[in-house]
Amino acid sequence: MTEITCIVCPKGCRLVVDEENDYAVTGNSCPRGAEYGRAERKNPVRTLTSTVRLRGGLYPRCPVRTEAPIPKALIFEAMRLLEAVELEAPVREGQAVIEDILGTGTRFVATKDMPKC
């Protein structure tokens, strides 16, 4: 059994996930908490936000994020991919920065318009 704090809503329920009993969840006050607890133990995922280098813009960095959550185990490897990225201004919000992150089918996208200086 594993204890985790639910982050789906501000209540912060203390969940207990029983891996030996088909990932049964107790301590949740709503169905979303049970779903979160099962998912967090079976296949934890995270949305990743960061920045990449920007050439020719008003700012030296451009904020980016994953379009969808990626497996938690791939976070550090995904961050290493961003080290090699340098964008040229102008950049549009939603513009793809990396198309397919480590075979997950999701992309890194710019989260802000970055004008040319």
CSV table of C-alpha atoms in Angstrom, one decimal:
chain,number,residue,atom,x,y,z
A,1,MET,CA,0.0,0.0,0.0
A,2,THR,CA,1.1,3.5,-0.9
A,3,GLU,CA,0.0,6.8,0.6
A,4,ILE,CA,-0.2,9.8,-1.7
A,5,THR,CA,-1.8,13.2,-1.6
A,6,CYS,CA,-4.3,13.9,-4.3
A,7,ILE,CA,-3.6,17.0,-6.4
A,8,VAL,CA,-6.8,17.0,-8.5
A,9,CYS,CA,-8.5,19.6,-6.4
A,10,PRO,CA,-7.6,21.9,-3.5
A,11,LYS,CA,-8.8,19.5,-0.9
A,12,GLY,CA,-5.6,17.4,-1.0
A,13,CYS,CA,-7.1,14.1,0.1
A,14,ARG,CA,-4.8,11.6,1.6
A,15,LEU,CA,-5.1,8.6,-0.6
A,16,VAL,CA,-4.1,5.0,0.1
A,17,VAL,CA,-3.5,2.9,-3.0
A,18,ASP,CA,-3.5,-0.9,-2.5
A,19,GLU,CA,-1.5,-2.3,-5.4
A,20,GLU,CA,-2.1,-5.9,-4.4
A,21,ASN,CA,-5.9,-5.4,-4.5
A,22,ASP,CA,-6.2,-4.2,-8.1
A,23,TYR,CA,-5.1,-0.6,-7.2
A,24,ALA,CA,-8.0,0.0,-4.9
A,25,VAL,CA,-8.1,3.5,-3.6
A,26,THR,CA,-9.4,4.8,-0.3
A,27,GLY,CA,-9.4,8.2,1.3
A,28,ASN,CA,-10.7,10.0,-1.7
A,29,SER,CA,-13.8,12.3,-1.4
A,30,CYS,CA,-14.6,12.2,-5.1
A,31,PRO,CA,-14.3,9.7,-8.1
A,32,ARG,CA,-11.5,11.9,-9.6
A,33,GLY,CA,-9.3,11.2,-6.6
A,34,ALA,CA,-9.7,7.4,-7.1
A,35,GLU,CA,-8.8,7.8,-10.8
A,36,TYR,CA,-5.8,10.0,-9.9
A,37,GLY,CA,-4.5,7.5,-7.3
A,38,ARG,CA,-4.7,4.5,-9.7
A,39,ALA,CA,-3.1,6.4,-12.5
A,40,GLU,CA,-0.3,7.8,-10.3
A,41,ARG,CA,0.7,4.2,-9.2
A,42,LYS,CA,0.2,2.5,-12.5
A,43,ASN,CA,1.7,5.0,-14.9
A,44,PRO,CA,2.6,8.4,-13.5
A,45,VAL,CA,2.7,11.3,-16.0
A,46,ARG,CA,3.6,14.9,-15.8
A,47,THR,CA,3.3,18.1,-17.9
A,48,LEU,CA,6.8,19.5,-18.4
A,49,THR,CA,7.5,23.2,-18.6
A,50,SER,CA,10.8,24.8,-19.4
A,51,THR,CA,12.6,27.3,-21.6
A,52,VAL,CA,14.8,27.1,-24.7
A,53,ARG,CA,17.3,29.5,-26.2
A,54,LEU,CA,16.0,32.3,-28.5
A,55,ARG,CA,18.0,34.1,-31.0
A,56,GLY,CA,17.0,37.5,-32.4
A,57,GLY,CA,14.2,38.1,-29.9
A,58,LEU,CA,13.5,40.6,-27.2
A,59,TYR,CA,14.3,38.0,-24.6
A,60,PRO,CA,17.0,35.3,-24.5
A,61,ARG,CA,14.7,32.4,-23.7
A,62,CYS,CA,11.3,31.2,-24.9
A,63,PRO,CA,8.9,29.3,-22.6
A,64,VAL,CA,7.8,25.9,-23.7
A,65,ARG,CA,5.7,23.0,-22.4
A,66,THR,CA,4.5,19.6,-23.4
A,67,GLU,CA,1.1,19.6,-25.1
A,68,ALA,CA,0.1,16.6,-23.1
A,69,PRO,CA,1.6,14.8,-20.0
A,70,ILE,CA,4.5,12.4,-20.7
A,71,PRO,CA,5.6,9.5,-18.5
A,72,LYS,CA,7.4,10.7,-15.4
A,73,ALA,CA,10.3,8.4,-16.1
A,74,LEU,CA,11.1,10.4,-19.3
A,75,ILE,CA,11.3,13.8,-17.7
A,76,PHE,CA,15.0,14.1,-17.4
A,77,GLU,CA,15.7,12.7,-20.9
A,78,ALA,CA,13.1,15.1,-22.3
A,79,MET,CA,14.9,18.0,-20.6
A,80,ARG,CA,18.1,17.0,-22.2
A,81,LEU,CA,16.4,17.3,-25.7
A,82,LEU,CA,15.7,20.9,-24.9
A,83,GLU,CA,19.4,21.7,-24.3
A,84,ALA,CA,20.0,21.4,-28.1
A,85,VAL,CA,17.1,23.6,-29.2
A,86,GLU,CA,17.7,27.2,-30.3
A,87,LEU,CA,14.8,29.0,-31.9
A,88,GLU,CA,14.9,32.0,-34.2
A,89,ALA,CA,12.5,34.9,-33.4
A,90,PRO,CA,9.7,35.5,-34.2
A,91,VAL,CA,8.0,32.6,-32.4
A,92,ARG,CA,4.3,32.1,-32.2
A,93,GLU,CA,2.4,30.7,-29.2
A,94,GLY,CA,1.6,27.0,-30.0
A,95,GLN,CA,4.4,26.7,-32.5
A,96,ALA,CA,6.0,23.2,-32.3
A,97,VAL,CA,9.5,23.2,-30.8
A,98,ILE,CA,10.0,19.4,-30.8
A,99,GLU,CA,7.5,17.2,-32.7
A,100,ASP,CA,7.6,13.8,-31.0
A,101,ILE,CA,9.1,13.7,-27.6
A,102,LEU,CA,10.9,10.3,-27.2
A,103,GLY,CA,8.2,8.4,-29.1
A,104,THR,CA,5.4,9.6,-26.8
A,105,GLY,CA,3.4,11.3,-29.7
A,106,THR,CA,3.3,14.6,-27.9
A,107,ARG,CA,5.2,17.8,-28.8
A,108,PHE,CA,7.0,20.6,-27.0
A,109,VAL,CA,5.3,23.9,-28.0
A,110,ALA,CA,6.0,27.5,-27.3
A,111,THR,CA,3.7,29.0,-24.7
A,112,LYS,CA,4.1,32.7,-25.6
A,113,ASP,CA,4.5,34.9,-28.7
A,114,MET,CA,8.2,36.0,-28.9
A,115,PRO,CA,8.6,38.9,-31.2
A,116,LYS,CA,11.8,39.8,-33.1
A,117,CYS,CA,13.7,42.7,-31.8
